[in-house]
Tab-separated table of C-alpha atoms in Angstrom:
chain	number	residue	atom	x	y	z
A	1	MET	CA	140.831	99.352	82.011
A	2	THR	CA	137.285	100.407	81.117
A	3	SER	CA	135.199	101.451	84.117
A	4	ARG	CA	132.188	99.275	84.828
A	5	VAL	CA	128.847	101.078	84.802
A	6	ARG	CA	126.349	99.546	87.230
A	7	HIS	CA	122.700	100.070	86.330
A	8	ASN	CA	122.736	103.606	84.890
A	9	ASP	CA	125.364	105.140	87.176
A	10	TYR	CA	127.587	106.683	84.510
A	11	GLY	CA	129.445	108.725	87.158
A	12	VAL	CA	132.451	106.408	86.824
A	13	LEU	CA	132.970	107.673	83.256
A	14	ARG	CA	135.207	110.703	82.815
A	15	PRO	CA	134.677	112.485	79.493
A	16	PRO	CA	137.262	115.009	78.293
A	17	ALA	CA	136.608	118.689	78.772
A	18	ILE	CA	135.077	120.524	75.835
A	19	GLY	CA	137.825	121.987	73.692
A	20	ALA	CA	140.544	119.787	75.208
A	21	TRP	CA	140.396	116.689	73.053
A	22	GLN	CA	140.802	115.493	69.449
A	23	PRO	CA	137.640	114.169	67.736
A	24	SER	CA	137.781	111.371	65.180
A	25	LEU	CA	134.269	109.887	64.937
A	26	THR	CA	131.848	110.922	62.204
A	27	VAL	CA	128.334	111.970	63.158
A	28	SER	CA	125.113	112.161	61.151
A	29	VAL	CA	122.601	114.710	62.409
A	30	VAL	CA	119.183	113.350	61.431
A	31	ILE	CA	116.298	115.825	61.376
A	32	PRO	CA	112.710	114.726	60.624
A	33	ALA	CA	110.887	117.546	58.862
A	34	TYR	CA	107.328	118.285	57.788
A	35	ASN	CA	106.255	121.695	56.426
A	36	CYS	CA	108.770	123.587	58.554
A	37	ALA	CA	111.216	125.159	56.107
A	38	ALA	CA	111.725	128.385	58.078
A	39	ALA	CA	112.450	126.715	61.419
A	40	LEU	CA	114.528	124.049	59.719
A	41	GLY	CA	116.743	126.639	58.056
A	42	ARG	CA	117.451	128.172	61.460
A	43	THR	CA	118.339	124.771	62.934
A	44	VAL	CA	120.678	123.821	60.084
A	45	ALA	CA	122.369	127.236	60.281
A	46	ALA	CA	123.171	126.531	63.952
A	47	LEU	CA	124.799	123.266	62.890
A	48	ALA	CA	127.098	125.171	60.550
A	49	ARG	CA	128.562	127.053	63.533
A	50	GLN	CA	129.521	124.013	65.614
A	51	THR	CA	132.960	123.569	67.176
A	52	TYR	CA	132.935	119.912	66.158
A	53	PRO	CA	135.002	119.503	62.939
A	54	ALA	CA	132.780	120.141	59.922
A	55	GLU	CA	134.463	117.376	57.916
A	56	LEU	CA	133.173	114.840	60.470
A	57	VAL	CA	129.551	116.045	60.316
A	58	GLU	CA	126.777	115.300	57.841
A	59	VAL	CA	123.216	116.616	58.100
A	60	VAL	CA	120.384	114.416	56.848
A	61	VAL	CA	116.900	115.929	56.639
A	62	ALA	CA	114.147	113.310	56.338
A	63	ASP	CA	111.286	115.039	54.528
A	64	ASP	CA	108.040	113.499	55.737
A	65	GLY	CA	105.825	114.652	52.877
A	66	SER	CA	106.327	118.423	53.003
A	67	GLU	CA	104.442	120.479	50.414
A	68	PRO	CA	106.226	121.751	48.488
A	69	GLU	CA	108.822	119.018	48.752
A	70	LEU	CA	112.027	120.082	50.491
A	71	THR	CA	115.196	120.314	48.420
A	72	PRO	CA	118.860	120.913	49.340
A	73	LEU	CA	118.338	124.487	48.167
A	74	ASP	CA	115.820	124.947	50.988
A	75	VAL	CA	118.316	123.707	53.592
A	76	PRO	CA	121.863	124.476	52.407
A	77	GLY	CA	124.423	122.200	54.001
A	78	ALA	CA	121.981	119.318	54.389
A	79	ARG	CA	121.185	116.227	52.356
A	80	VAL	CA	117.446	115.726	51.935
A	81	VAL	CA	115.920	112.244	51.777
A	82	ARG	CA	112.241	111.637	51.149
A	83	VAL	CA	110.153	109.280	53.263
A	84	ALA	CA	109.030	106.737	50.657
A	85	GLU	CA	106.960	104.395	52.829
A	86	GLY	CA	104.627	105.408	55.623
A	87	TRP	CA	104.476	108.778	57.320
A	88	GLY	CA	105.063	110.365	60.709
A	89	ARG	CA	107.975	110.730	63.059
A	90	GLY	CA	108.861	107.049	63.254
A	91	ALA	CA	108.988	106.644	59.498
A	92	ALA	CA	110.993	109.861	59.099
A	93	ARG	CA	113.549	108.951	61.772
A	94	GLN	CA	114.003	105.476	60.348
A	95	THR	CA	114.367	106.822	56.793
A	96	GLY	CA	116.954	109.341	57.958
A	97	GLN	CA	119.060	106.934	59.970
A	98	LEU	CA	119.088	104.357	57.169
A	99	ALA	CA	120.413	107.023	54.805
A	100	ALA	CA	123.040	108.234	57.291
A	101	SER	CA	126.700	107.227	57.073
A	102	GLY	CA	128.068	108.516	60.401
A	103	ALA	CA	129.402	106.352	63.220
A	104	VAL	CA	127.005	108.239	65.506
A	105	ILE	CA	123.371	109.183	64.877
A	106	HIS	CA	122.367	112.490	66.470
A	107	TRP	CA	118.601	113.063	66.512
A	108	LEU	CA	117.452	116.643	66.317
A	109	ASP	CA	114.021	118.238	66.072
A	110	SER	CA	113.530	120.714	63.270
A	111	ASP	CA	112.785	123.654	65.595
A	112	MET	CA	115.949	123.593	67.728
A	113	LEU	CA	118.645	126.163	68.374
A	114	LEU	CA	122.031	124.823	69.450
A	115	ALA	CA	124.927	126.137	71.466
A	116	GLU	CA	128.074	126.148	69.322
A	117	ASP	CA	129.634	123.296	71.294
A	118	HIS	CA	126.448	121.190	71.391
A	119	LEU	CA	127.696	118.445	69.080
A	120	GLU	CA	131.093	118.364	70.732
A	121	ALA	CA	129.494	117.872	74.152
A	122	HIS	CA	127.556	114.880	72.831
A	123	MET	CA	130.399	113.352	70.882
A	124	ARG	CA	132.981	113.278	73.680
A	125	TRP	CA	130.905	110.543	75.359
A	126	HIS	CA	130.772	108.448	72.202
A	127	HIS	CA	134.556	108.617	71.892
A	128	LEU	CA	134.758	107.323	75.459
A	129	VAL	CA	132.338	104.350	75.233
A	130	ASP	CA	130.263	102.748	72.489
A	131	TYR	CA	127.097	102.168	74.536
A	132	ALA	CA	126.161	105.749	75.512
A	133	VAL	CA	122.858	107.386	74.663
A	134	VAL	CA	123.452	111.089	75.297
A	135	ILE	CA	120.507	113.347	76.105
A	136	GLY	CA	120.952	117.056	75.429
A	137	GLU	CA	119.977	119.840	77.820
A	138	THR	CA	116.856	121.051	76.007
A	139	ARG	CA	115.172	124.210	77.251
A	140	PHE	CA	111.926	125.621	75.905
A	141	VAL	CA	111.725	129.258	74.822
A	142	GLU	CA	109.138	131.472	73.169
A	143	ALA	CA	111.744	133.201	71.011
A	144	PRO	CA	115.450	132.851	70.183
A	145	GLY	CA	117.783	134.424	72.725
A	146	GLU	CA	115.781	133.527	75.820
A	147	GLU	CA	117.222	131.278	78.550
A	148	GLY	CA	114.083	129.178	78.875
A	149	ALA	CA	113.491	126.182	81.122
A	150	GLN	CA	113.383	122.411	80.925
A	151	SER	CA	110.036	120.662	80.875
A	152	GLU	CA	108.699	119.974	84.361
A	153	TYR	CA	108.856	116.205	83.782
A	154	THR	CA	112.515	116.343	82.755
A	155	ARG	CA	113.474	118.642	85.624
A	156	THR	CA	111.801	116.557	88.330
A	157	THR	CA	113.119	113.295	86.875
A	158	LEU	CA	116.698	114.571	86.842
A	159	GLU	CA	116.428	116.015	90.336
A	160	SER	CA	114.937	112.843	91.841
A	161	THR	CA	117.427	110.444	90.222
A	162	ARG	CA	120.743	112.267	90.611
A	163	ARG	CA	120.600	113.071	86.896
A	164	LEU	CA	119.604	109.466	86.043
A	165	LYS	CA	122.478	107.906	87.997
A	166	ASP	CA	119.903	106.409	90.386
A	167	SER	CA	117.206	105.720	87.799
A	168	GLY	CA	118.064	102.056	87.338
A	169	SER	CA	116.177	100.410	84.492
A	170	SER	CA	113.821	103.352	83.939
A	171	ALA	CA	116.402	105.809	82.547
A	172	TYR	CA	115.092	105.245	79.007
A	173	LEU	CA	111.871	107.097	79.886
A	174	LEU	CA	113.761	110.372	79.452
A	175	HIS	CA	114.884	109.446	75.942
A	176	THR	CA	113.558	111.991	73.461
A	177	GLY	CA	114.087	112.750	69.822
A	178	ALA	CA	114.596	116.469	70.423
A	179	SER	CA	118.346	116.135	70.962
A	180	THR	CA	119.790	112.688	71.651
A	181	SER	CA	122.650	110.714	70.144
A	182	VAL	CA	123.654	107.067	69.898
A	183	ARG	CA	126.253	104.956	68.121
A	184	ALA	CA	124.833	103.769	64.797
A	185	ASP	CA	125.859	100.181	65.518
A	186	LEU	CA	123.977	100.161	68.814
A	187	LEU	CA	120.918	101.740	67.212
A	188	ARG	CA	120.803	99.125	64.476
A	189	ALA	CA	121.490	96.274	66.894
A	190	ALA	CA	118.409	97.421	68.806
A	191	GLY	CA	116.340	97.250	65.606
A	192	GLY	CA	116.280	100.897	64.519
A	193	VAL	CA	113.203	103.086	64.837
A	194	ASP	CA	109.702	101.613	64.694
A	195	ALA	CA	108.505	103.200	61.451
A	196	GLY	CA	104.889	102.420	62.312
A	197	LEU	CA	104.815	104.800	65.274
A	198	ASN	CA	104.010	108.432	64.520
A	199	MET	CA	104.178	109.387	68.209
A	200	ALA	CA	106.048	107.868	71.197
A	201	GLU	CA	108.651	106.364	68.873
A	202	ASP	CA	111.431	107.892	70.990
A	203	THR	CA	110.222	106.264	74.228
A	204	GLU	CA	109.774	102.879	72.559
A	205	LEU	CA	113.214	103.121	70.964
A	206	GLY	CA	114.675	104.117	74.331
A	207	TYR	CA	113.327	100.904	75.856
A	208	ARG	CA	114.912	98.744	73.160
A	209	LEU	CA	118.212	100.611	73.459
A	210	ALA	CA	118.138	99.932	77.206
A	211	GLN	CA	117.549	96.250	76.488
A	212	ALA	CA	120.556	96.328	74.154
A	213	GLY	CA	122.796	97.635	76.945
A	214	ALA	CA	122.652	101.414	76.562
A	215	VAL	CA	123.557	103.814	79.376
A	216	PHE	CA	121.585	107.079	79.261
A	217	ILE	CA	123.624	110.207	79.978
A	218	PRO	CA	121.976	113.639	80.328
A	219	ASP	CA	124.686	116.192	79.593
A	220	ALA	CA	124.055	119.685	80.954
A	221	GLU	CA	126.779	121.035	78.658
A	222	ALA	CA	124.973	119.875	75.507
A	223	LYS	CA	122.780	122.971	75.460
A	224	ALA	CA	119.888	123.454	73.061
A	225	TRP	CA	116.704	125.491	72.927
A	226	HIS	CA	113.362	124.352	71.554
A	227	VAL	CA	111.422	127.272	70.086
A	228	GLY	CA	107.848	127.013	71.298
A	229	PRO	CA	106.245	124.496	73.666
A	230	SER	CA	106.161	120.783	72.896
A	231	THR	CA	102.938	118.963	72.036
A	232	VAL	CA	103.063	117.266	75.448
A	233	MET	CA	103.143	120.662	77.164
A	234	LEU	CA	100.119	121.831	75.221
A	235	ARG	CA	98.014	118.654	75.222
A	236	GLU	CA	99.471	116.316	77.852
A	237	LYS	CA	96.367	114.242	78.613
A	238	GLU	CA	95.563	113.760	74.934
A	239	VAL	CA	99.155	112.737	74.155
A	240	HIS	CA	99.137	110.158	76.946
A	241	ARG	CA	95.733	108.838	75.876
A	242	HIS	CA	97.116	108.316	72.382
A	243	ASN	CA	100.550	106.942	73.258
A	244	TRP	CA	99.544	104.541	76.002
A	245	SER	CA	97.331	102.618	73.588
A	246	TYR	CA	100.563	101.669	71.764
A	247	LEU	CA	103.112	101.491	74.553
A	248	GLY	CA	101.247	98.910	76.612
A	249	ASP	CA	101.816	96.399	73.819
A	250	LEU	CA	105.421	97.410	73.116
A	251	ILE	CA	107.063	98.115	76.492
A	252	PRO	CA	106.484	95.301	79.008
A	253	ASP	CA	108.374	97.307	81.636
A	254	LEU	CA	105.360	99.651	81.955
A	255	ARG	CA	103.514	97.261	84.264
A	256	TRP	CA	100.786	99.775	85.110
A	257	LEU	CA	99.660	99.667	81.466
A	258	ARG	CA	99.285	95.893	81.766
A	259	ASN	CA	96.941	95.542	84.724
A	260	HIS	CA	94.376	93.405	82.910
A	261	PRO	CA	94.475	89.922	84.494
A	262	ARG	CA	94.264	87.930	81.234
A	263	ARG	CA	95.422	90.120	78.340
A	264	HIS	CA	98.169	88.954	76.005
A	265	TRP	CA	100.610	91.531	74.626
A	266	LEU	CA	102.702	91.899	71.493
A	267	VAL	CA	105.985	92.033	73.439
A	268	PRO	CA	105.836	89.613	76.386
A	269	TYR	CA	107.355	90.498	79.741
A	270	LEU	CA	109.051	87.100	79.831
A	271	ARG	CA	110.009	84.813	76.953
A	272	VAL	CA	110.940	81.235	77.843
A	273	VAL	CA	113.028	79.398	75.243
A	274	VAL	CA	112.530	75.618	75.196
A	275	THR	CA	114.400	73.244	72.892
A	276	ALA	CA	112.151	70.414	71.703
A	277	THR	CA	113.175	66.942	72.895
A	278	THR	CA	110.645	64.225	73.682
A	279	TYR	CA	106.955	65.009	73.518
A	280	GLU	CA	106.314	64.416	77.214
A	281	GLN	CA	109.341	66.272	78.561
A	282	THR	CA	108.902	69.264	76.282
A	283	ARG	CA	105.190	69.485	76.954
A	284	ALA	CA	105.840	69.540	80.709
A	285	SER	CA	108.280	72.445	80.310
A	286	VAL	CA	106.084	74.505	77.978
A	287	ASP	CA	102.874	73.940	79.931
A	288	SER	CA	104.518	74.923	83.216
A	289	ALA	CA	105.821	78.142	81.673
A	290	LEU	CA	102.358	79.017	80.365
A	291	ALA	CA	100.638	78.126	83.645
A	292	GLY	CA	102.485	80.653	85.802
A	293	THR	CA	100.898	83.641	87.506
A	294	LEU	CA	102.650	85.999	85.069
A	295	THR	CA	100.094	86.294	82.289
A	296	ASP	CA	102.311	88.130	79.799
A	297	ALA	CA	104.752	85.250	79.387
A	298	ALA	CA	105.437	83.526	76.083
A	299	VAL	CA	107.407	80.515	74.867
A	300	THR	CA	109.714	80.054	71.902
A	301	LEU	CA	109.839	76.357	71.025
A	302	VAL	CA	113.028	75.536	69.143
A	303	GLY	CA	113.253	72.606	66.730
A	304	PRO	CA	113.670	71.609	63.054
A	305	TRP	CA	110.068	72.436	62.191
A	306	SER	CA	110.781	72.805	58.466
A	307	LYS	CA	111.253	69.016	58.300
A	308	LEU	CA	107.555	68.494	59.023
A	309	THR	CA	106.267	68.026	55.494
A	310	GLY	CA	102.889	66.698	54.384
A	311	GLU	CA	103.764	63.546	52.461
A	312	ARG	CA	102.294	60.132	53.326
A	313	ARG	CA	103.876	58.586	56.410
A	314	ALA	CA	103.364	55.830	58.946
A	315	ASN	CA	101.597	57.827	61.647
A	316	LEU	CA	102.811	55.868	64.660
A	317	ASP	CA	106.255	55.013	63.275
A	318	ASP	CA	107.160	58.463	61.942
A	319	PRO	CA	110.787	59.226	62.957
A	320	LEU	CA	109.668	62.830	63.542
A	321	LEU	CA	106.630	61.788	65.572
A	322	ASP	CA	107.527	63.652	68.795
A	323	LEU	CA	108.259	66.831	66.865
A	324	ARG	CA	105.005	66.516	64.950
A	325	LEU	CA	102.983	65.935	68.126
A	326	LEU	CA	104.446	69.050	69.706
A	327	HIS	CA	103.589	71.097	66.642
A	328	ASN	CA	100.055	69.711	66.702
A	329	LEU	CA	99.709	70.515	70.395
A	330	TYR	CA	100.768	74.174	70.232
A	331	ALA	CA	99.860	75.134	66.654
A	332	HIS	CA	96.947	77.294	67.853
A	333	GLU	CA	98.408	78.561	71.131
A	334	PRO	CA	99.120	82.273	70.505
A	335	ARG	CA	101.756	82.442	73.231
A	336	VAL	CA	103.933	79.765	71.610
A	337	VAL	CA	106.239	80.638	68.703
A	338	PHE	CA	108.057	77.950	66.697
A	339	ALA	CA	111.667	78.726	65.782
A	340	GLU	CA	114.416	76.806	64.012
A	341	SER	CA	117.151	78.223	66.240
A	342	VAL	CA	117.510	79.953	69.592
A	343	PRO	CA	116.692	83.667	69.189
A	344	ALA	CA	119.539	86.124	69.652
A	345	SER	CA	117.647	88.056	72.321
């Protein structure tokens, strides 16, 4: 019987010990890269020394416009794909994962050094359950060979939440692209990476993975070292100023970014789905949903809207009159979306 994980308390799961199990899942290590050939070569070389079976590993480097353009000769052992549309980390991650063939997608920054059992530590969780998002133990160092330390945010978050077991619905906030892994099916069910985000794409993806049922597992045995400080460490206030302008629209869970009393947001906090019946009954339901104290609520109104064509008709005797009146009523209400069927999520 599979253990039930409540909230994010993954403590009921018992992964096998490293070196004491038989892997079978394939994994694609996806590395976004931009003008970083030297660091990238070091990262890919560390992948070649992994204890996880080499025949189950592919390395996909998503070249985000490097000059000169990266080739497989620059990164032996890796397949290089070029970002064809857009630019930035979101576009590179999405390009890489779409080109990947593994059952698991393992994100990796281009300036990482890995312990030899890093991939194995990640993958044992994915063999156990199909809804894990594994977060590696990333430490920051000035030079290879140092022990380094976690970022202060990561350290305090782990300490205050019993390593995310007590984090509830906020576990996704620790999701980072530096060294995380997820089943490809779960990633694609959540919608993949937002290619339009060139920063904060990992946090936004983490939120959607959480909505899709992911459990976030920080594994202290999945050791990795990031050479040099992160951008957040160097320019924290500027990073937040930039990212919060996007995340308020995209992550309704961040209520403190939505403190304006009347703003509407791209992703509503609550979506009410109403199936169109009679004009009066449906209007009462939709209007009550829109009149609540929660301003970032929206309505999906479900009905056969494609039947509303423009040919001559008897206005008062139209068999689709109620449907047409509802469409007239809410055609210019930005919080109402018309759909032919109930949305999947």
